[in-house]
Amino acid sequence: MDAGVIGSGPRRIDGQRKVTGAAPYAADHHPDNMAYGYGVFSTIASGTITGLDLDAARQFPGVIDIFHHDHFPELHRSPASFAQGNKVEETRLPFEDNHVYYEGQFVALVVADTFENARAAARKIGVSYQTDSAIANLDQGVKAHGTRSGSGNHERGDAAAHFDGAAHSIDVTYTTPVETHNPMEMHASVASWENDRLTIFESSQGVVVQRNALAKIFGLPPSHVRVESPFIGSGFGSKLWMWPHAVAASAAAREIGRPVQLVVPRQQMFTTTGHRPETRQRLRLATDENGRLVSLRHESINTTSFTDQYVETCGSVTKSLYSCPNLTVSHETTQVNRGTPTSMRAPGAAPGLFALESAIDEMALAAGVDPLEFRMNNYASRDESLGLDFSSNHIREATEKAAEKFGWQDRNPDVGSMHEGHEIIGYGMAACNWEALKRECEARVSLRADGTAYVTCATQDIGTGTYTIIAQTVSELTGLPLEKITVRLGDTSYPAGPVSGGSWATATTLPAIAAATREAIKELKGYATSDKGDFSDADSDSLTFENARLTHDGQSVDYVDVLKGQRLASADGHAHTKGADDKYSYRSFGAHFVEVRWDPGISNLRIARVVSAIDVGRVINSMTARNQVEGAIVMGLGMAHFEATEFDPRNGRPVNNNYAEYVVPVHADQPPEVDVILLDYPDLEFNEFGARGIGEIGITGMAAAVANAVYHATGKRIRDLPIFKEKLMENVPDVQSA
Ligand code: MOS
């Protein structure tokens, strides 16, 4: 048996196909006779389409059809229900009417014989509008029509009463901008129909939900829709739920009777495929004279669209991270002329912990306590929002380990006091936190007579390593080496699996894979103990299965020979496992420590060093797990320092909706030292593998750790992300006098 394959760090089993270009992404599919779609997108943020000049485009070579609000089939809306499994974020169908709710909304779709002809023709379409004044940002939204209550609110004790008259208190407001996911692979659909059956290749984090939503929209039984997404160039949440382009491509393909490919251009990926919304968060904290929290209020408002309410649950972590008897968390939304927001890596927690963990730093300083000590004194030891114990919580150890490795004890707490050469050094820290979730899941495992295993599940691998950890699980239980295990994901013709999101794919799929593997082994034992079997006298429960061999009473036989001896192709197992129970509060924990370097002479800020300790239960693959946290840290630095999708306050139009002006960290921005400590305590209350999931936690708290380090270096408390260098240019402490 390949002992210990779980927890080891094998390379991605799909890695070679990906780096050699053999792995097909959505737009790599070219069914026979395929036509190409290209969108025409609104150039106003609010108003009505009053006319479409299509003549030049119609006469353009290769144009097959042009769809718009007066020429598009009647479709149905998806109920957009998470519980029913047909969720979409933008419920309005493309071309439903002539209203424009945001810039970058589909107003027409040209279908032509080539991509180039479709695009050139699309650019010849003239659109006239009646332009209404746009609500361009959160402030304008609140002023124009106030807010609406959101979900996930929580209240315990009396936070207001214990705030007034407390020994120390702060009342501060933080803001975060719109961020855009910007996965490398663009959103793309390749839709084709055969009679009344739709097949669509999509870059999707959730093929089953997209199938169900398309079935609702086209009025089909779900069995008549097949969604395939075997390889994805990431998504970060933008590909969790289907967007209008997939509906447009599917409808166009049915209308013209040919397959249609539609890729969302990079610019419109800033507008019509979701984003992290803008937030404004007010934090009021108070402590007693010993620096113990006595009152905590976290009130947030996020922007949403005029078509749908998306709630960014900024206070989701605030409810349970710290012990505090008097606490209020509230979420509100305000409508603006932007597309509908959606989950982006650690939705709620990423912007929420920027605010909370900045506020904890401010509170600690106000109370005269070291920020590390303040956290150790106030971390909750049980989930006070649910009244439940945590299944497993090692945040104190994570914080201590990271602090020690980072060298927090060498920190001089005086602002601007640490320097080297031209640079002022700042140390900052923050906690990180994410919920652990597990959904129901089905899977099938076949142990085949050719000595291989074949595994199917309609979940996806968005690049995180799901293919690999599934193969590791089958290997662990069968003793088959990884190269003998074929894993097939991302196809609704397989047993239903979860969306690749919420950091729940690992905890959800592995128990189903394991159960299906055990079923297959049980079937195998049944064959071995049947009349024709090698162990016909034995009871099947008395057989053991190890190293791909069945053993009984010291006699062993290769499972392949059992199957071949009876002319059987395979032994098969199918499993359907349940979601998490509510016996415990299941969460993951950690802490980030950041060193920034501020050079006031040339106004340069750089992030020099990050040490993070993460407690996510058992680590299934040490290489892909570390890679997830490292990637999340870099994305967190992007959030802290670079990323903001800007909208013109005069008209609501996006300003930097391109890869040149929406700045993300590049190689030169990577901290020279990133040190990830994985605690690796199995959470066996959560599932048999003890794994809680690792995709999102690493980004939470990062922006606050940077902001806290920036304060320590510069004395500037930046409460509005991102921390552009310009915000640090005035009144910098003099390095000579420090
Ligand atoms: Mo994640 S934001 O659930 O893809």
XYZ file of C-alpha atoms and ligand atoms in Angstrom:
742
model
C 0.000 0.000 0.000
C 1.135 3.506 -0.833
C 1.057 4.366 2.866
C 0.506 7.965 3.847
C -0.500 9.181 0.407
C -2.969 11.451 2.192
C -0.947 14.287 3.645
C 1.940 13.854 1.221
C 2.558 16.335 -1.548
C 2.276 14.674 -4.953
C 2.218 16.900 -8.029
C -1.110 17.654 -9.671
C -2.131 14.618 -11.715
C -3.541 16.977 -14.366
C -0.445 19.166 -14.334
C 1.219 17.727 -17.388
C -1.906 18.098 -19.526
C -2.211 21.683 -18.414
C 1.361 22.780 -19.029
C 1.538 21.033 -22.404
C -1.703 22.601 -23.624
C -3.493 19.262 -23.871
C -6.156 20.184 -21.317
C -9.179 21.647 -23.129
C -10.664 24.822 -21.628
C -14.177 25.962 -22.505
C -13.311 27.987 -25.623
C -10.991 25.237 -26.887
C -14.060 23.234 -27.918
C -14.977 23.559 -31.586
C -17.952 21.380 -32.487
C -18.653 20.981 -36.207
C -20.238 23.942 -37.931
C -19.718 26.191 -34.914
C -20.527 29.886 -35.232
C -19.109 32.704 -33.119
C -20.956 35.246 -31.039
C -19.726 38.670 -30.059
C -21.554 41.003 -27.730
C -22.515 44.614 -28.050
C -22.433 46.113 -24.586
C -24.106 49.215 -23.212
C -21.977 52.338 -22.988
C -24.240 54.001 -20.455
C -24.870 52.908 -16.866
C -28.559 53.798 -16.669
C -31.276 54.417 -19.186
C -33.204 52.947 -22.078
C -32.288 51.734 -25.538
C -34.222 53.893 -27.993
C -32.825 52.548 -31.250
C -30.484 50.017 -32.806
C -28.876 50.684 -36.160
C -28.164 47.194 -37.492
C -27.913 47.799 -41.242
C -24.136 47.916 -41.580
C -23.693 44.900 -39.330
C -26.324 42.866 -41.188
C -24.492 43.435 -44.459
C -21.128 42.534 -42.963
C -19.547 39.322 -44.366
C -20.371 36.146 -42.520
C -23.059 37.557 -40.242
C -25.730 34.962 -39.502
C -28.015 36.744 -37.066
C -28.147 39.632 -34.618
C -30.053 39.244 -31.368
C -31.385 42.060 -29.177
C -34.420 42.928 -27.061
C -36.782 42.902 -30.066
C -35.320 39.732 -31.506
C -34.708 37.065 -28.914
C -36.695 33.979 -27.895
C -39.058 34.070 -24.924
C -37.312 32.388 -22.040
C -38.075 31.873 -18.369
C -36.175 33.154 -15.382
C -34.407 30.790 -13.050
C -35.863 30.875 -9.520
C -32.229 31.509 -8.560
C -32.528 29.404 -5.423
C -29.476 28.082 -3.620
C -31.609 25.420 -1.921
C -33.080 24.235 -5.237
C -29.636 24.246 -6.796
C -30.481 26.667 -9.612
C -28.860 29.824 -8.272
C -27.815 32.657 -10.545
C -26.834 36.114 -9.284
C -28.259 38.165 -12.181
C -31.827 36.939 -12.487
C -32.705 39.244 -15.376
C -32.369 37.442 -18.689
C -30.258 38.957 -21.455
C -32.283 41.092 -23.898
C -35.329 40.846 -21.611
C -36.337 44.452 -22.327
C -34.758 47.726 -23.411
C -33.663 48.830 -19.928
C -30.029 49.407 -19.105
C -29.022 48.934 -15.469
C -25.243 49.060 -15.792
C -22.516 49.823 -18.286
C -21.309 46.669 -19.985
C -24.754 45.049 -20.068
C -25.517 42.977 -23.183
C -27.576 45.041 -25.598
C -27.037 42.895 -28.707
C -25.312 39.733 -29.832
C -23.896 39.242 -33.317
C -23.435 35.691 -34.544
C -21.162 35.147 -37.527
C -19.069 32.483 -39.210
C -15.812 33.608 -37.610
C -14.830 35.356 -34.410
C -13.291 38.216 -36.399
C -16.407 38.788 -38.486
C -18.645 38.687 -35.416
C -16.474 41.205 -33.598
C -16.097 43.549 -36.572
C -19.837 43.456 -37.249
C -20.634 44.070 -33.568
C -18.565 47.244 -33.740
C -20.683 48.502 -36.639
C -23.881 48.469 -34.594
C -25.093 51.882 -33.513
C -27.082 52.059 -30.276
C -29.036 55.132 -29.253
C -30.057 55.632 -25.676
C -32.114 57.787 -23.468
C -29.606 58.277 -20.674
C -30.814 58.613 -17.090
C -28.667 59.914 -14.293
C -26.703 57.055 -12.795
C -26.140 56.075 -9.189
C -22.383 55.698 -9.432
C -21.235 54.611 -5.982
C -22.180 53.691 -2.431
C -22.425 57.251 -1.147
C -24.695 58.252 -4.019
C -26.832 55.158 -3.475
C -27.334 55.821 0.227
C -28.138 59.480 -0.456
C -30.545 58.722 -3.276
C -32.609 55.950 -1.757
C -31.094 54.739 1.484
C -30.460 51.117 2.346
C -32.263 47.822 2.581
C -31.677 45.250 5.304
C -29.587 42.235 4.343
C -29.135 38.742 5.729
C -26.791 37.285 8.329
C -27.533 39.849 11.052
C -26.890 38.974 14.693
C -27.391 40.554 18.088
C -26.557 39.491 21.624
C -26.497 41.445 24.876
C -26.736 45.223 24.750
C -23.830 46.627 22.784
C -24.961 50.258 22.939
C -25.378 50.295 26.720
C -21.941 48.804 27.300
C -20.232 51.157 24.864
C -21.142 54.346 26.678
C -19.010 54.741 29.737
C -16.566 51.928 28.879
C -12.944 52.449 29.901
C -11.688 52.568 26.299
C -13.597 52.822 23.056
C -13.219 53.507 19.347
C -15.743 54.464 16.667
C -14.223 54.149 13.205
C -15.390 53.660 9.626
C -13.621 51.677 6.926
C -14.312 51.429 3.227
C -13.350 48.925 0.573
C -13.685 49.419 -3.189
C -15.123 47.230 -5.920
C -12.677 44.473 -6.762
C -12.822 42.323 -9.859
C -11.949 38.623 -9.896
C -9.919 38.640 -13.116
C -9.280 34.919 -13.501
C -6.781 34.214 -16.284
C -9.286 32.253 -18.363
C -12.111 34.374 -19.643
C -15.722 33.383 -19.159
C -16.746 31.343 -22.179
C -19.607 29.194 -23.438
C -19.797 26.759 -26.329
C -23.442 25.760 -26.699
C -24.945 23.202 -29.069
C -28.357 21.606 -29.455
C -29.421 18.226 -30.659
C -33.213 18.179 -30.975
C -34.303 19.523 -27.589
C -31.093 18.667 -25.756
C -28.519 21.290 -24.875
C -24.821 20.632 -24.330
C -22.681 23.495 -23.136
C -18.981 23.743 -22.414
C -18.533 26.447 -19.828
C -15.773 27.750 -17.614
C -17.811 26.995 -14.498
C -17.188 26.391 -10.806
C -20.564 24.636 -10.607
C -21.776 22.519 -13.517
C -24.744 20.964 -11.682
C -26.191 24.313 -10.632
C -25.693 25.738 -14.132
C -27.453 22.707 -15.620
C -30.404 23.191 -13.294
C -30.596 26.916 -14.001
C -30.455 26.382 -17.776
C -33.177 23.730 -17.475
C -35.419 26.263 -15.709
C -34.625 29.011 -18.203
C -35.283 26.872 -21.291
C -38.139 24.905 -19.718
C -36.374 21.553 -20.073
C -35.968 18.563 -17.784
C -32.491 18.753 -16.232
C -31.611 15.484 -17.957
C -31.819 17.326 -21.297
C -29.045 19.719 -20.358
C -25.387 18.747 -20.074
C -22.783 21.164 -18.749
C -19.100 20.345 -19.071
C -16.224 22.117 -17.387
C -13.306 19.720 -17.133
C -10.621 22.422 -16.854
C -10.922 25.956 -15.557
C -8.405 28.773 -15.602
C -9.586 29.771 -12.137
C -12.621 31.773 -11.122
C -12.203 33.141 -7.573
C -16.000 33.022 -7.253
C -16.906 34.744 -10.530
C -17.719 31.360 -12.091
C -19.789 29.937 -9.227
C -23.100 30.900 -10.806
C -24.031 31.323 -14.450
C -24.006 34.794 -16.041
C -26.063 36.137 -18.960
C -23.559 35.224 -21.680
C -24.268 31.508 -21.205
C -27.996 32.084 -21.697
C -27.328 34.282 -24.729
C -25.041 31.683 -26.324
C -27.486 28.827 -25.673
C -30.468 30.708 -27.053
C -28.551 31.875 -30.120
C -27.379 28.333 -30.856
C -30.943 27.051 -30.766
C -32.208 29.893 -32.976
C -29.604 29.510 -35.726
C -29.428 25.710 -35.502
C -25.649 25.681 -35.093
C -23.285 25.505 -32.138
C -22.287 28.950 -30.877
C -19.160 29.988 -29.026
C -19.264 33.150 -26.940
C -16.310 34.503 -24.960
C -16.826 37.432 -22.615
C -14.233 40.085 -23.482
C -11.889 41.121 -20.678
C -13.508 44.563 -20.358
C -16.962 43.133 -19.813
C -15.606 40.699 -17.234
C -15.475 43.836 -15.090
C -19.194 44.449 -15.537
C -21.308 41.445 -16.453
C -19.754 38.517 -14.581
C -19.823 39.799 -11.006
C -17.423 41.619 -8.724
C -16.738 42.126 -5.027
C -18.961 45.062 -4.093
C -17.967 48.318 -2.497
C -18.423 48.373 1.305
C -18.635 50.915 4.110
C -18.220 49.461 7.576
C -18.632 51.189 10.906
C -16.922 49.510 13.847
C -17.565 50.488 17.426
C -15.533 48.635 20.030
C -15.119 49.133 23.760
C -13.067 47.426 26.461
C -12.866 47.454 30.228
C -9.765 48.827 31.963
C -8.001 45.478 31.448
C -8.468 45.537 27.694
C -11.253 42.943 27.577
C -13.907 43.569 24.941
C -17.239 44.575 26.475
C -19.025 45.909 23.385
C -18.615 45.275 19.658
C -20.739 46.602 16.810
C -20.011 45.924 13.132
C -22.426 47.589 10.742
C -21.839 47.317 7.020
C -23.408 48.548 3.822
C -22.516 47.096 0.427
C -23.492 48.111 -3.059
C -25.771 45.869 -5.071
C -27.417 46.153 -8.482
C -30.850 47.434 -9.421
C -31.859 43.938 -10.525
C -30.808 41.770 -7.553
C -29.833 42.017 -3.887
C -26.385 40.608 -3.158
C -25.356 40.831 0.501
C -21.655 41.012 1.390
C -21.728 39.566 4.913
C -18.852 41.621 6.308
C -19.718 40.723 9.901
C -19.838 36.967 9.387
C -16.568 36.411 11.257
C -17.172 39.183 13.800
C -19.932 37.122 15.402
C -17.604 34.450 16.712
C -13.890 35.294 16.485
C -13.689 37.245 19.759
C -15.420 36.733 23.051
C -17.812 39.600 23.676
C -21.156 39.428 25.477
C -22.601 42.542 23.833
C -22.393 42.410 20.076
C -24.293 43.544 17.018
C -23.658 42.618 13.384
C -25.809 44.131 10.671
C -25.675 44.062 6.879
C -27.423 46.483 4.574
C -27.313 47.057 0.842
C -27.773 50.041 -1.412
C -28.551 49.938 -5.136
C -26.159 51.382 -7.696
C -25.883 51.222 -11.487
C -23.430 48.356 -11.622
C -23.830 44.723 -12.528
C -24.838 42.315 -9.777
C -21.967 41.564 -7.374
C -21.065 38.027 -6.384
C -18.841 36.025 -4.089
C -15.156 36.755 -4.497
C -12.620 34.662 -2.572
C -13.747 34.766 1.079
C -16.878 36.844 0.454
C -17.826 38.846 3.533
C -14.737 37.828 5.458
C -12.177 39.444 3.151
C -13.533 43.000 3.403
C -15.022 42.274 6.858
C -11.731 41.242 8.410
C -9.968 44.221 6.869
C -12.299 46.335 8.996
C -12.472 44.135 12.104
C -8.770 43.354 12.296
C -7.820 46.987 11.660
C -10.248 47.986 14.408
C -8.810 45.404 16.803
C -5.385 46.975 16.206
C -6.798 50.433 16.874
C -8.631 49.180 19.954
C -5.527 47.485 21.337
C -3.527 50.709 20.957
C -6.337 52.739 22.567
C -6.364 50.310 25.486
C -2.571 50.397 25.727
C -2.140 46.687 24.996
C 0.147 45.017 22.460
C -2.033 43.910 19.497
C -0.831 40.314 19.801
C -1.537 40.173 23.515
C -4.891 41.891 22.975
C -5.945 39.133 20.594
C -4.727 36.366 22.880
C -6.745 37.919 25.702
C -9.904 38.231 23.645
C -10.061 35.241 21.265
C -13.285 33.306 21.845
C -12.958 29.799 23.223
C -16.412 28.819 21.983
C -18.745 30.158 19.287
C -20.831 32.679 21.224
C -23.064 33.435 18.227
C -24.266 29.829 17.917
C -23.794 28.803 21.530
C -21.677 25.865 20.349
C -18.165 24.602 20.922
C -15.783 24.791 17.997
C -15.092 21.354 16.553
C -11.403 22.232 16.638
C -9.723 25.593 17.146
C -5.990 26.160 17.375
C -5.902 29.907 16.799
C -3.791 30.559 19.893
C -1.147 28.110 18.763
C -1.304 29.476 15.205
C -0.819 33.011 16.481
C 2.040 32.034 18.802
C 3.843 29.943 16.197
C 3.638 32.618 13.519
C 4.649 35.336 16.002
C 7.700 33.386 17.070
C 8.829 32.628 13.539
C 8.211 36.235 12.498
C 10.034 37.711 15.477
C 7.188 39.826 16.866
C 8.977 40.066 20.215
C 11.656 42.204 18.520
C 9.078 44.802 17.545
C 9.541 48.245 19.028
C 5.941 49.405 19.399
C 6.748 53.096 18.838
C 5.539 54.264 15.448
C 8.327 54.760 12.927
C 10.950 53.601 15.393
C 12.380 50.704 13.413
C 14.445 51.440 10.356
C 17.224 50.178 8.149
C 18.985 52.405 5.647
C 16.402 54.568 3.857
C 13.511 52.424 4.927
C 11.207 52.587 7.921
C 10.080 49.121 8.999
C 6.544 48.348 10.122
C 5.263 45.167 11.749
C 1.585 44.320 11.633
C -0.556 41.304 12.355
C -4.126 40.133 11.957
C -6.173 37.028 12.587
C -7.706 35.105 9.733
C -10.864 33.044 9.797
C -13.243 31.191 7.509
C -16.182 28.892 7.985
C -15.854 25.167 7.280
C -18.691 23.841 5.167
C -19.655 20.442 3.821
C -22.485 19.687 1.400
C -24.099 16.506 0.172
C -22.263 14.745 -2.631
C -22.463 11.728 -4.908
C -19.573 9.866 -6.490
C -18.860 6.655 -8.393
C -15.703 4.563 -8.224
C -14.951 1.580 -10.453
C -12.144 -0.871 -9.769
C -11.485 -2.212 -13.248
C -10.212 -5.522 -14.485
C -7.332 -3.755 -16.242
C -5.911 -2.792 -12.863
C -7.040 0.819 -12.912
C -9.626 2.772 -10.971
C -12.070 5.137 -12.650
C -13.658 7.866 -10.577
C -16.455 10.252 -11.543
C -18.025 13.183 -9.717
C -19.723 16.304 -11.049
C -17.652 18.694 -8.997
C -14.824 20.664 -10.625
C -11.129 21.376 -10.226
C -10.691 25.140 -10.589
C -6.952 24.748 -10.435
C -6.775 24.058 -6.718
C -5.896 20.354 -6.957
C -9.239 18.567 -6.636
C -8.307 15.948 -9.261
C -5.199 15.126 -7.293
C -6.688 14.855 -3.801
C -9.476 12.623 -5.119
C -6.878 10.296 -6.637
C -4.945 10.385 -3.347
C -8.080 9.294 -1.496
C -8.705 6.344 -3.808
C -5.040 5.429 -3.604
C -5.118 5.539 0.185
C -8.050 3.107 0.317
C -7.031 0.730 -2.479
C -3.256 0.826 -2.598
C -3.363 1.626 -6.306
C -0.667 4.090 -7.357
C -1.847 7.537 -8.520
C -0.975 6.817 -12.157
C -3.463 3.933 -12.178
C -6.310 6.171 -11.063
C -8.336 8.128 -13.604
C -10.425 10.964 -12.184
C -13.154 12.591 -14.254
C -14.797 15.803 -13.013
C -16.729 18.747 -14.385
C -19.517 17.021 -16.296
C -23.167 16.843 -15.283
C -23.421 13.332 -16.672
C -21.457 12.228 -13.581
C -22.944 11.788 -10.089
C -23.885 15.173 -8.635
C -21.124 17.020 -6.810
C -20.758 20.421 -5.149
C -19.767 23.783 -6.564
C -16.055 24.455 -6.235
C -16.496 27.252 -3.757
C -16.871 28.171 -0.141
C -13.707 26.139 0.515
C -16.032 23.163 0.798
C -15.058 20.974 -2.170
C -12.458 18.945 -0.249
C -14.559 18.298 2.852
C -17.567 17.519 0.650
C -16.120 15.279 -2.036
C -13.570 13.177 -0.175
C -16.117 11.424 2.096
C -18.228 10.566 -0.983
C -15.185 9.315 -2.894
C -14.158 7.204 0.104
C -17.652 5.789 0.566
C -17.895 4.888 -3.121
C -14.468 3.256 -2.991
C -15.551 1.168 0.000
C -18.704 0.153 -1.860
C -16.605 -0.985 -4.806
C -14.347 -2.972 -2.494
C -17.415 -4.523 -0.862
C -18.719 -5.563 -4.264
C -15.324 -7.022 -5.077
C -15.356 -9.044 -1.868
C -18.812 -10.282 -2.818
C -17.449 -11.582 -6.117
C -14.489 -13.190 -4.358
C -16.731 -15.045 -1.906
C -19.365 -16.078 -4.475
C -19.604 -19.685 -5.669
C -17.193 -18.929 -8.516
C -14.830 -16.897 -6.336
C -11.353 -17.545 -4.983
C -12.682 -17.509 -1.413
C -16.033 -19.199 -1.938
C -16.033 -20.641 1.571
C -15.293 -17.366 3.313
C -17.540 -14.680 4.692
C -16.945 -11.503 2.683
C -16.499 -9.419 5.872
C -13.517 -11.540 6.843
C -11.576 -10.515 3.725
C -9.171 -7.622 3.826
C -8.219 -5.399 0.890
C -4.772 -3.907 0.842
C -2.228 -3.087 -1.857
C -4.909 -3.939 -4.436
C -5.055 -7.516 -3.106
C -7.775 -9.431 -1.323
C -6.551 -11.502 1.586
C -8.143 -14.251 3.661
C -6.433 -16.555 6.144
C -2.975 -15.798 4.836
C -4.004 -16.417 1.210
C -4.081 -13.420 -1.072
C -5.141 -12.731 -4.633
C -4.826 -9.686 -6.856
C -8.236 -8.054 -7.307
C -7.672 -8.034 -11.059
C -7.616 -11.858 -11.029
C -10.886 -11.973 -9.081
C -12.591 -9.913 -11.797
C -10.912 -11.687 -14.721
C -11.710 -15.083 -13.269
C -15.397 -14.240 -13.527
C -15.240 -12.277 -16.817
C -16.250 -9.098 -14.996
C -15.254 -5.662 -16.219
C -15.251 -3.942 -12.853
C -16.473 -3.733 -9.292
C -18.394 -0.513 -8.799
C -19.378 1.639 -5.888
C -21.773 4.548 -5.781
C -22.160 6.781 -2.740
C -24.300 9.668 -1.630
C -22.970 11.432 1.448
C -24.633 14.093 3.575
C -23.748 17.650 4.497
C -22.367 18.776 7.848
C -24.344 18.401 11.074
C -24.862 21.247 13.537
C -23.302 19.696 16.623
C -20.349 22.077 16.529
C -19.294 25.373 15.089
C -16.970 24.336 12.269
C -14.429 27.011 11.389
C -10.826 27.439 10.302
C -8.360 29.783 11.964
C -5.007 31.428 11.530
C -2.864 34.528 11.816
C -0.814 36.657 9.440
C 2.289 38.644 10.361
C 3.523 41.212 7.853
C 6.614 43.365 7.579
C 6.362 46.447 5.375
C 9.161 48.737 4.314
C 8.392 52.410 3.747
C 10.915 54.617 2.011
C 9.648 58.176 2.542
C 12.312 59.714 0.301
C 10.944 58.111 -2.843
C 7.492 57.333 -1.448
C 7.862 53.599 -1.871
C 5.970 50.980 0.078
C 6.827 47.330 -0.233
C 5.711 44.236 1.575
C 8.939 42.576 2.617
C 7.918 39.543 4.614
C 4.843 37.472 5.480
C 4.584 34.689 8.032
C 1.205 32.973 8.276
C 0.088 30.046 10.385
C -3.093 28.325 9.270
C -5.295 25.798 11.087
C -7.542 24.124 8.512
C -7.710 20.648 9.980
C -5.794 17.909 8.242
C -3.812 18.818 5.167
C -4.583 16.383 2.333
C -1.890 17.499 -0.111
C 0.916 19.494 1.442
C 2.000 21.010 -1.875
C -1.368 22.142 -3.246
C -2.480 23.283 0.242
C 0.581 25.486 0.704
C 0.086 26.775 -2.822
C -3.492 27.807 -1.986
C -2.397 29.822 1.049
C 0.546 31.419 -0.776
C -1.757 32.428 -3.621
C -4.298 33.837 -1.195
C -1.595 35.857 0.571
C -0.570 37.424 -2.741
C -4.215 38.117 -3.587
C -4.539 39.676 -0.108
C -1.601 41.932 -0.888
C -3.388 42.938 -4.081
C -6.447 43.816 -2.030
C -4.327 45.745 0.482
C -2.169 47.706 -1.908
C -3.350 47.715 -5.520
C -6.842 46.600 -6.456
C -9.818 48.877 -7.056
C -12.296 49.005 -9.907
C -13.022 52.700 -10.266
C -16.313 54.158 -11.497
C -16.753 57.701 -12.755
C -18.899 59.472 -10.117
C -20.564 61.561 -12.837
C -22.026 58.724 -14.880
C -21.284 55.366 -13.241
C -19.010 54.197 -16.030
C -16.058 51.961 -15.150
C -12.742 53.731 -15.619
C -10.050 51.058 -15.377
C -11.852 47.973 -16.680
C -8.788 46.454 -18.297
C -5.687 44.529 -17.303
C -3.441 47.541 -17.826
C -5.082 49.854 -15.318
C -6.619 47.407 -12.847
C -3.443 46.663 -10.952
C -2.761 43.244 -9.473
C 0.481 42.065 -7.892
C 3.061 40.868 -10.404
C 6.216 38.883 -9.717
C 8.142 41.999 -8.739
C 5.551 42.686 -6.020
C 5.897 39.287 -4.351
C 7.291 39.534 -0.838
C 10.837 38.132 -0.856
C 9.834 35.895 2.064
C 6.492 34.110 2.399
C 6.430 31.527 5.134
C 3.291 29.396 5.506
C 2.937 27.165 8.560
C 0.203 24.536 8.239
C -0.829 23.292 11.677
C -2.347 20.022 10.432
C -4.628 19.011 13.327
C -7.252 16.606 11.919
C -10.811 17.781 12.618
C -12.420 14.369 12.924
C -15.717 15.823 14.142
C -16.076 17.324 10.666
C -15.306 14.336 8.462
C -13.283 11.133 8.496
C -10.304 12.832 6.863
C -10.341 15.733 9.289
C -10.023 18.265 6.447
C -11.859 21.590 6.570
C -10.828 23.206 3.244
C -8.161 25.781 2.446
C -9.049 27.891 -0.603
C -10.235 31.075 1.014
C -8.901 31.546 4.540
C -5.508 32.814 3.388
C -6.868 36.073 1.992
C -8.817 36.944 5.142
C -7.021 39.374 7.433
C -4.169 40.014 4.993
C -5.239 43.561 4.122
C -5.557 44.407 7.825
C -2.134 42.950 8.639
C -0.675 45.188 5.927
C -2.643 48.242 7.105
C -1.542 47.637 10.700
C 2.083 47.323 9.591
C 1.727 50.510 7.539
C 0.442 52.318 10.615
C 3.381 51.049 12.658
C 5.817 52.285 10.035
C 4.210 55.591 9.102
C 1.722 56.589 11.778
C -0.929 56.723 9.073
C -4.057 54.737 9.725
C -5.421 53.969 6.265
C -9.067 52.983 6.627
C -9.876 53.109 2.939
C -8.528 50.365 0.704
C -6.402 50.064 -1.243
C -3.358 51.559 0.481
C -2.021 53.430 -2.519
C 1.377 55.004 -1.941
C -0.153 58.450 -2.517
C -2.096 58.067 0.699
C 1.180 57.874 2.614
C 2.967 60.852 1.100
C 2.183 63.598 3.610
C 3.390 64.034 7.183
C 5.651 61.026 7.210
C 7.699 60.746 10.402
C 11.288 61.813 9.849
C 13.551 58.803 9.795
C 16.471 60.827 11.253
C 14.595 61.768 14.372
C 12.987 58.382 14.853
Mo -15.385 31.027 -3.750
S -15.720 33.031 -3.616
O -16.773 30.399 -2.962
O -15.204 30.638 -5.375
